[in-house]
Amino acid sequence: MDKLQILKVKKPNGEEVDAEVLLCFELETTGKKYILYTFNEVDEKNMETIHAAVLNENEQGYQLDKIPADEWKEVKEVMREIIRNEE
């Protein structure tokens, strides 16, 4: 079993929380790196909430940025593929 990867995420209010990294990947079409992570929260259907972001490296380490609308389709397809493989 792989070692659990934890990411410290700073929320807009400045609070730092731990997130579990599910996957990091790069899309050839954009040349960008993306990250899928969770705070182990569940929604009203008892499904785990998964967050996605663009993963940018800078002098301070890494920064998570919002995924542009035109890139969401490809990111969602990667997420669907993960779900298919887990079933």
XYZ file of N, CA and C in Angstrom:
261
model
N 0.846 -1.192 0.000
C 0.000 0.000 0.000
C 0.887 1.249 0.000
N 0.490 2.236 -0.779
C 1.261 3.477 -0.864
C 1.131 4.273 0.424
N 2.181 5.022 0.714
C 2.166 5.921 1.868
C 1.188 7.059 1.591
N 0.405 7.389 2.579
C -0.564 8.467 2.470
C 0.163 9.790 2.296
N -0.223 10.554 1.286
C 0.381 11.863 1.055
C -0.541 12.935 1.603
N 0.011 13.799 2.438
C -0.758 14.876 3.053
C -0.249 16.210 2.522
N -1.178 17.086 2.241
C -0.888 18.414 1.730
C -1.469 19.426 2.710
N -0.675 20.428 3.087
C -1.174 21.523 3.916
C -1.798 22.553 2.982
N -3.071 22.856 3.202
C -3.785 23.816 2.364
C -4.168 25.007 3.227
N -3.833 26.195 2.745
C -4.204 27.417 3.464
C -5.518 27.930 2.880
N -6.529 27.982 3.725
C -7.846 28.458 3.305
C -7.833 29.985 3.228
N -8.830 30.579 2.550
C -8.873 32.039 2.419
C -8.826 32.787 3.750
N -9.318 32.160 4.838
C -9.305 32.819 6.142
C -7.950 32.691 6.843
N -6.965 32.041 6.174
C -5.630 31.894 6.738
C -5.413 30.593 7.488
N -6.479 29.869 7.774
C -6.382 28.593 8.486
C -5.704 27.544 7.594
N -4.769 26.783 8.180
C -4.115 25.696 7.458
C -4.756 24.379 7.858
N -5.128 23.590 6.867
C -5.755 22.294 7.123
C -5.042 21.229 6.301
N -5.109 19.984 6.781
C -4.502 18.862 6.067
C -5.482 18.315 5.040
N -4.967 18.025 3.862
C -5.746 17.385 2.808
C -4.993 16.137 2.366
N -5.747 15.121 1.990
C -5.151 13.897 1.471
C -5.034 14.019 -0.044
N -3.827 13.836 -0.562
C -3.603 13.913 -2.007
C -4.066 12.602 -2.633
N -4.945 12.712 -3.618
C -5.442 11.534 -4.315
C -4.664 11.279 -5.598
N -4.326 12.358 -6.308
C -3.644 12.200 -7.590
C -3.050 13.523 -8.041
N -1.867 13.447 -8.627
C -1.256 14.573 -9.333
C -1.038 14.100 -10.761
N -1.357 14.945 -11.724
C -1.183 14.566 -13.124
C -0.954 15.811 -13.969
N -0.448 15.589 -15.170
C -0.215 16.681 -16.115
C -0.992 16.384 -17.387
N -1.642 17.402 -17.927
C -2.337 17.255 -19.204
C -1.420 17.729 -20.320
N -1.247 16.878 -21.312
C -0.397 17.249 -22.448
C -0.959 18.454 -23.190
N -2.293 18.557 -23.254
C -2.924 19.636 -24.017
C -2.681 21.013 -23.431
N -2.495 21.088 -22.098
C -2.285 22.384 -21.462
C -0.856 22.570 -20.963
N -0.152 21.454 -20.740
C 1.195 21.519 -20.168
C 1.188 21.869 -18.691
N 0.002 21.865 -18.068
C -0.127 22.216 -16.652
C -0.243 20.965 -15.795
N 0.139 21.118 -14.522
C -0.018 20.051 -13.534
C -1.278 20.333 -12.728
N -1.977 19.258 -12.378
C -3.218 19.355 -11.615
C -3.128 18.432 -10.409
N -3.914 18.738 -9.395
C -3.932 17.920 -8.192
C -5.383 17.681 -7.785
N -5.668 16.443 -7.379
C -6.960 16.077 -6.821
C -6.713 15.748 -5.365
N -7.523 16.312 -4.476
C -7.319 16.108 -3.044
C -8.649 16.144 -2.308
N -8.627 15.683 -1.070
C -9.838 15.656 -0.258
C -9.522 16.027 1.181
N -10.517 16.590 1.831
C -10.438 16.856 3.271
C -11.209 15.764 4.019
N -11.528 14.672 3.304
C -12.314 13.549 3.833
C -13.697 13.984 4.310
N -14.285 14.908 3.567
C -15.646 15.365 3.837
C -16.604 14.530 2.993
N -17.829 14.385 3.452
C -18.842 13.701 2.658
C -20.019 14.636 2.435
N -20.684 14.453 1.291
C -21.834 15.292 0.969
C -23.120 14.632 1.462
N -24.254 15.213 1.087
C -25.553 14.710 1.556
C -25.869 13.312 1.028
N -25.173 12.860 -0.028
C -25.365 11.509 -0.575
C -24.326 10.531 -0.028
N -23.602 10.974 0.990
C -22.548 10.181 1.626
C -21.398 9.860 0.664
N -21.169 10.764 -0.289
C -20.065 10.625 -1.245
C -18.928 11.549 -0.801
N -17.704 11.064 -0.923
C -16.545 11.871 -0.538
C -16.380 13.048 -1.493
N -16.158 14.227 -0.946
C -15.954 15.431 -1.748
C -14.499 15.488 -2.200
N -14.313 15.656 -3.512
C -12.969 15.746 -4.081
C -12.774 17.148 -4.638
N -11.635 17.750 -4.324
C -11.286 19.082 -4.800
C -10.220 18.939 -5.881
N -10.212 19.873 -6.829
C -9.227 19.866 -7.910
C -8.673 21.266 -8.085
N -7.393 21.340 -8.450
C -6.759 22.639 -8.647
C -5.582 22.491 -9.603
N -5.174 23.620 -10.167
C -3.928 23.679 -10.921
C -2.815 23.748 -9.879
N -1.768 22.966 -10.067
C -0.652 22.913 -9.129
C 0.523 23.675 -9.732
N 0.813 24.835 -9.167
C 1.916 25.668 -9.649
C 3.027 25.710 -8.605
N 4.270 25.578 -9.073
C 5.418 25.661 -8.183
C 5.969 27.079 -8.223
N 6.311 27.602 -7.035
C 6.917 28.929 -6.969
C 8.011 28.929 -5.910
N 8.556 30.094 -5.590
C 9.664 30.205 -4.638
C 9.300 29.696 -3.244
N 8.050 29.847 -2.859
C 7.600 29.431 -1.520
C 7.201 27.953 -1.456
N 7.185 27.284 -2.578
C 6.749 25.883 -2.624
C 5.728 25.702 -3.728
N 4.510 25.335 -3.335
C 3.447 25.105 -4.310
C 2.268 26.013 -4.034
N 1.561 26.338 -5.101
C 0.360 27.160 -4.994
C -0.747 26.453 -5.756
N -1.937 26.393 -5.162
C -3.097 25.815 -5.820
C -3.913 26.938 -6.426
N -4.174 26.842 -7.719
C -4.941 27.864 -8.417
C -6.207 27.259 -9.007
N -7.197 28.100 -9.184
C -8.474 27.686 -9.761
C -8.262 27.181 -11.189
N -8.969 26.122 -11.527
C -8.882 25.570 -12.883
C -9.745 26.422 -13.812
N -9.160 26.932 -14.899
C -9.949 27.724 -15.853
C -11.093 26.887 -16.439
N -12.211 27.533 -16.710
C -13.411 26.847 -17.199
C -13.139 25.997 -18.436
N -12.293 26.474 -19.340
C -12.048 25.731 -20.576
C -11.198 24.473 -20.369
N -10.613 24.294 -19.182
C -9.804 23.100 -18.892
C -10.570 22.074 -18.058
N -11.729 22.463 -17.516
C -12.479 21.590 -16.624
C -12.914 20.289 -17.281
N -13.286 20.335 -18.546
C -13.777 19.129 -19.225
C -12.734 18.017 -19.173
N -11.487 18.348 -19.468
C -10.423 17.346 -19.458
C -10.123 16.853 -18.043
N -10.130 17.758 -17.075
C -9.866 17.372 -15.684
C -10.978 16.440 -15.199
N -12.233 16.753 -15.529
C -13.343 15.894 -15.120
C -13.237 14.514 -15.753
N -12.737 14.433 -16.960
C -12.572 13.130 -17.612
C -11.547 12.281 -16.858
N -10.468 12.885 -16.380
C -9.485 12.159 -15.569
C -10.153 11.667 -14.284
N -10.973 12.522 -13.664
C -11.669 12.138 -12.440
C -12.628 10.965 -12.708
N -13.346 11.012 -13.821
C -14.259 9.913 -14.173
C -13.492 8.618 -14.380
N -12.338 8.703 -15.004
C -11.531 7.512 -15.261
C -11.077 6.878 -13.934
N -10.733 7.698 -12.967
C -10.337 7.181 -11.646
C -11.514 6.438 -11.012
N -12.692 7.029 -11.082
C -13.880 6.406 -10.498
C -14.165 5.072 -11.183
N -14.081 5.036 -12.521
C -14.304 3.785 -13.264
C -13.332 2.697 -12.828
N -12.077 3.070 -12.613
C -11.055 2.087 -12.250
C -11.208 1.585 -10.820
N -11.889 2.352 -9.957
C -12.079 1.934 -8.572
C -13.276 1.010 -8.404
N -14.183 1.012 -9.381
C -15.396 0.175 -9.281
C -15.095 -1.266 -9.568
